[in-house]
CSV table of C-alpha atoms in Angstrom, one decimal:
chain,number,residue,atom,x,y,z
A,59,GLN,CA,-12.0,-12.7,-15.6
A,60,VAL,CA,-12.8,-12.9,-11.9
A,61,GLN,CA,-15.3,-10.4,-10.6
A,62,LEU,CA,-16.4,-9.7,-7.1
A,63,VAL,CA,-19.3,-7.2,-6.9
A,64,GLN,CA,-20.3,-5.9,-3.5
A,65,SER,CA,-23.4,-4.4,-2.1
A,66,GLY,CA,-23.9,-0.6,-1.7
A,67,ALA,CA,-22.9,1.8,1.0
A,68,GLU,CA,-24.6,1.6,4.4
A,69,VAL,CA,-25.3,4.1,7.2
A,70,LYS,CA,-26.0,2.5,10.6
A,71,LYS,CA,-26.5,3.7,14.1
A,72,PRO,CA,-24.3,2.6,17.0
A,73,GLY,CA,-25.4,-0.8,18.3
A,74,ALA,CA,-26.9,-1.9,15.0
A,75,SER,CA,-25.8,-4.6,12.7
A,76,VAL,CA,-24.7,-4.5,9.1
A,77,LYS,CA,-24.7,-7.2,6.4
A,78,VAL,CA,-22.4,-6.8,3.4
A,79,SER,CA,-22.7,-9.0,0.4
A,80,CYS,CA,-20.2,-10.0,-2.3
A,81,LYS,CA,-21.3,-11.8,-5.5
A,82,ALA,CA,-18.5,-13.8,-7.1
A,83,SER,CA,-18.3,-14.8,-10.8
A,84,GLY,CA,-17.6,-18.3,-12.2
A,85,ASN,CA,-15.7,-20.9,-10.3
A,86,THR,CA,-14.3,-18.5,-7.7
A,87,PHE,CA,-17.2,-19.1,-5.5
A,88,ILE,CA,-16.9,-22.9,-5.7
A,89,SER,CA,-13.1,-23.3,-5.5
A,90,ASN,CA,-11.6,-20.5,-3.5
A,91,TYR,CA,-11.2,-19.4,0.1
A,92,MET,CA,-12.6,-15.9,0.5
A,93,HIS,CA,-11.5,-13.3,2.9
A,94,TRP,CA,-13.0,-10.2,4.4
A,95,VAL,CA,-10.8,-7.2,5.0
A,96,ARG,CA,-11.7,-3.7,6.2
A,97,GLN,CA,-9.9,-0.4,5.9
A,98,VAL,CA,-10.3,2.8,7.8
A,99,PRO,CA,-9.6,5.7,5.4
A,100,GLY,CA,-5.9,6.6,5.7
A,101,ARG,CA,-4.9,3.4,7.4
A,102,GLY,CA,-3.7,-0.1,6.4
A,103,PRO,CA,-6.1,-2.9,5.7
A,104,GLN,CA,-7.2,-5.1,8.6
A,105,TRP,CA,-8.1,-8.8,8.2
A,106,MET,CA,-11.4,-9.9,9.6
A,107,GLY,CA,-11.7,-13.5,8.6
A,108,VAL,CA,-11.9,-16.2,6.0
A,109,ILE,CA,-14.5,-18.7,4.7
A,110,SER,CA,-13.7,-21.9,3.1
A,111,PRO,CA,-15.3,-23.3,-0.1
A,112,GLY,CA,-17.3,-25.6,2.1
A,113,GLY,CA,-18.6,-22.7,4.3
A,114,THR,CA,-16.4,-23.1,7.4
A,115,ALA,CA,-15.4,-19.7,8.7
A,116,SER,CA,-12.5,-18.5,10.8
A,117,TYR,CA,-12.4,-15.1,12.4
A,118,ALA,CA,-9.8,-12.7,13.7
A,119,GLN,CA,-9.9,-12.7,17.5
A,120,LYS,CA,-10.7,-9.0,17.4
A,121,PHE,CA,-14.1,-9.7,15.8
A,122,GLN,CA,-14.9,-13.0,17.4
A,123,GLY,CA,-18.5,-13.0,18.7
A,124,ARG,CA,-19.4,-10.1,16.6
A,125,VAL,CA,-18.9,-11.2,13.0
A,126,THR,CA,-20.5,-13.9,10.9
A,127,MET,CA,-19.4,-15.0,7.4
A,128,THR,CA,-21.6,-17.2,5.2
A,129,ARG,CA,-21.8,-18.4,1.7
A,130,ASP,CA,-25.0,-18.8,-0.3
A,131,THR,CA,-24.4,-21.5,-2.9
A,132,SER,CA,-27.7,-20.9,-4.6
A,133,THR,CA,-26.8,-17.4,-5.6
A,134,GLY,CA,-23.0,-17.5,-5.6
A,135,THR,CA,-22.9,-14.8,-2.9
A,136,LEU,CA,-20.9,-14.3,0.2
A,137,HIS,CA,-22.2,-12.4,3.2
A,138,MET,CA,-20.5,-10.7,6.1
A,139,GLU,CA,-22.5,-9.5,9.1
A,140,LEU,CA,-21.0,-7.4,11.8
A,141,SER,CA,-23.1,-6.7,14.9
A,142,SER,CA,-22.9,-4.2,17.9
A,143,LEU,CA,-21.5,-1.5,15.6
A,144,GLY,CA,-19.4,1.3,17.1
A,145,PHE,CA,-18.1,4.5,15.6
A,146,GLU,CA,-14.7,2.7,15.2
A,147,ASP,CA,-16.4,0.3,12.7
A,148,THR,CA,-16.7,3.1,10.1
A,149,ALA,CA,-14.6,1.7,7.3
A,150,VAL,CA,-14.6,0.3,3.8
A,151,TYR,CA,-15.2,-3.4,3.8
A,152,TYR,CA,-13.8,-5.6,1.1
A,153,CYS,CA,-14.2,-9.2,0.1
A,154,ALA,CA,-11.1,-10.7,-1.5
A,155,ARG,CA,-10.2,-14.0,-3.1
A,156,ASP,CA,-7.3,-16.2,-1.8
A,157,LYS,CA,-5.2,-17.1,-4.8
A,158,TYR,CA,-4.1,-20.5,-3.5
A,159,SER,CA,-6.1,-22.3,-0.8
A,160,THR,CA,-5.2,-20.5,2.4
A,161,SER,CA,-2.1,-18.8,1.1
A,162,GLN,CA,-3.5,-15.4,2.2
A,163,ASP,CA,-2.3,-14.0,-1.2
A,164,LEU,CA,-5.3,-11.9,-2.1
A,165,ASP,CA,-5.4,-11.6,-5.8
A,166,PHE,CA,-8.9,-10.3,-6.6
A,167,TRP,CA,-10.9,-7.8,-4.5
A,168,GLY,CA,-14.4,-6.5,-4.6
A,169,GLN,CA,-14.9,-2.8,-5.1
A,170,GLY,CA,-15.5,-2.2,-1.4
A,171,THR,CA,-18.5,-1.2,0.7
A,172,LEU,CA,-18.4,1.9,2.8
A,173,VAL,CA,-20.1,1.4,6.2
A,174,THR,CA,-20.6,4.6,8.2
A,175,VAL,CA,-21.6,4.4,11.8
A,176,SER,CA,-23.3,7.6,12.9
A,177,SER,CA,-25.8,8.7,15.5
B,152,ASP,CA,0.0,-11.1,16.0
B,153,ILE,CA,2.9,-10.1,13.7
B,154,HIS,CA,3.4,-6.4,13.6
B,155,MET,CA,4.4,-4.8,10.2
B,156,THR,CA,6.1,-1.5,9.8
B,157,GLN,CA,7.0,0.5,6.7
B,158,ALA,CA,9.4,3.3,5.9
B,159,PRO,CA,9.0,6.0,4.9
B,160,SER,CA,5.4,6.7,5.6
B,161,SER,CA,5.4,9.0,2.5
B,162,LEU,CA,7.7,10.2,-0.1
B,163,SER,CA,7.7,12.5,-3.1
B,164,ALA,CA,9.2,11.4,-6.5
B,165,SER,CA,9.4,12.5,-10.1
B,166,VAL,CA,8.6,10.5,-13.2
B,167,GLY,CA,11.7,8.4,-14.0
B,168,ASP,CA,12.9,8.3,-10.4
B,169,ILE,CA,14.0,5.1,-8.6
B,170,VAL,CA,11.8,4.5,-5.6
B,171,THR,CA,12.5,2.1,-2.7
B,172,ILE,CA,10.2,1.2,0.1
B,173,THR,CA,11.0,-0.9,3.1
B,174,CYS,CA,8.9,-3.2,5.3
B,175,ARG,CA,9.9,-4.8,8.5
B,176,ALA,CA,8.1,-7.7,10.4
B,177,SER,CA,8.2,-8.0,14.2
B,178,GLN,CA,9.3,-11.6,13.8
B,179,ARG,CA,10.8,-13.8,11.1
B,180,ILE,CA,8.4,-14.6,8.3
B,181,ASP,CA,10.7,-16.4,5.8
B,182,THR,CA,9.6,-14.9,2.4
B,183,TYR,CA,5.9,-14.8,3.2
B,184,LEU,CA,5.6,-11.2,2.3
B,185,ASN,CA,3.2,-9.6,-0.2
B,186,TRP,CA,3.1,-6.1,-1.7
B,187,TYR,CA,-0.1,-4.3,-2.8
B,188,GLN,CA,-0.7,-1.0,-4.6
B,189,GLN,CA,-3.7,1.1,-3.9
B,190,THR,CA,-5.0,4.2,-5.6
B,191,PRO,CA,-7.7,6.5,-4.1
B,192,GLY,CA,-11.2,5.0,-4.1
B,193,ARG,CA,-9.9,1.6,-5.4
B,194,ALA,CA,-9.2,-1.7,-3.7
B,195,PRO,CA,-5.6,-2.9,-3.1
B,196,LYS,CA,-4.0,-4.7,-6.0
B,197,LEU,CA,-1.6,-7.6,-5.5
B,198,LEU,CA,1.8,-6.7,-7.1
B,199,ILE,CA,4.3,-9.1,-5.6
B,200,SER,CA,3.8,-12.3,-3.6
B,201,ARG,CA,6.4,-14.4,-1.6
B,202,ALA,CA,8.7,-11.3,-1.4
B,203,SER,CA,9.8,-11.4,-5.0
B,204,ASN,CA,7.2,-13.1,-7.3
B,205,LEU,CA,5.8,-10.5,-9.7
B,206,GLN,CA,2.1,-11.1,-10.4
B,207,SER,CA,0.9,-11.6,-14.0
B,208,GLY,CA,0.5,-8.3,-15.8
B,209,VAL,CA,2.6,-6.2,-13.3
B,210,PRO,CA,5.3,-4.2,-15.1
B,211,SER,CA,8.9,-5.4,-14.7
B,212,ARG,CA,10.0,-2.1,-13.2
B,213,PHE,CA,8.5,-3.4,-9.9
B,214,SER,CA,10.7,-5.8,-7.9
B,215,GLY,CA,10.8,-7.1,-4.4
B,216,SER,CA,13.4,-8.6,-2.2
B,217,GLY,CA,14.2,-9.7,1.3
B,218,SER,CA,13.6,-12.6,3.7
B,219,GLY,CA,13.3,-13.0,7.5
B,220,THR,CA,12.3,-9.6,8.9
B,221,ASP,CA,13.4,-7.0,6.3
B,222,PHE,CA,11.9,-6.5,2.8
B,223,THR,CA,12.1,-4.0,0.0
B,224,LEU,CA,9.9,-2.9,-2.8
B,225,SER,CA,11.6,-1.1,-5.7
B,226,ILE,CA,10.3,0.7,-8.6
B,227,SER,CA,13.1,1.2,-11.2
B,228,SER,CA,11.6,4.2,-13.1
B,229,MET,CA,8.5,5.8,-11.7
B,230,GLN,CA,5.6,6.2,-14.2
B,231,PRO,CA,2.6,8.4,-13.7
B,232,GLU,CA,0.3,5.5,-12.9
B,233,ASP,CA,2.7,4.4,-10.1
B,234,PHE,CA,1.8,7.3,-7.8
B,235,ALA,CA,-0.2,5.4,-5.2
B,236,THR,CA,0.0,4.0,-1.7
B,237,TYR,CA,1.9,0.7,-1.2
B,238,TYR,CA,1.2,-1.8,1.6
B,239,CYS,CA,3.1,-4.8,2.7
B,240,GLN,CA,1.3,-7.9,4.1
B,241,GLN,CA,2.7,-10.9,5.9
B,242,SER,CA,1.1,-14.2,4.9
B,243,TYR,CA,3.3,-16.3,7.3
B,244,SER,CA,0.7,-16.8,10.0
B,245,THR,CA,-2.9,-16.1,10.8
B,246,PRO,CA,-4.1,-13.4,11.3
B,247,THR,CA,-2.5,-12.0,8.2
B,248,THR,CA,-1.4,-8.4,9.0
B,249,PHE,CA,-0.7,-5.4,6.8
B,250,GLY,CA,1.7,-2.5,7.2
B,251,PRO,CA,0.5,1.1,7.6
B,252,GLY,CA,1.4,2.0,4.0
B,253,THR,CA,3.8,4.3,2.1
B,254,LYS,CA,2.2,7.0,0.1
B,255,VAL,CA,4.2,8.0,-3.0
B,256,ASP,CA,3.2,11.3,-4.5
B,257,ILE,CA,4.4,13.5,-7.3
B,258,LYS,CA,7.2,15.9,-6.4
């Protein structure tokens, strides 16, 4: 069974950065493209970007220059760092597995990490 | 970016009811349309991919249809565990985009 376990909730001040991690089980880490999606409570999910099995990342234009996605093969962990945080970045952040290459069919999700931006 | 809309934004239903949710894309997306179910405090769950392909383990009371710009998710007989928020997602182009959701609650 695929498991994606994310790091715990964070509280950050405006202008700070946050780094969220996602540990993947089994071959998921080796074989699959992995996405990051965020969701403001009460709203639809918003795609942030994707990272390939080889570590090449592609980001949504909205987050270009502010987001960095990486993979640590030694620990089987993904990381997503978002900088220059604003109040509007308060959301639950998810990692999610792409079912087939870059199909964008997201079949397994982490449990989510709440990031709160507060002064 | 492709803009997704859903109707209604919310609805009330009873156990056993038939429920239909619609999703519309701002441009043609063939059948590259997924449906997700989300309950409070949980991550979205993929129910249907490519407009009509039921994911493994998803009950057959769920079905999806449509192509082009207009899509439908149907639940043939609502069960207690089906009260949730449903999102559509286009996987036709990057960035993938989601609808605003349809919340189905108990009447």
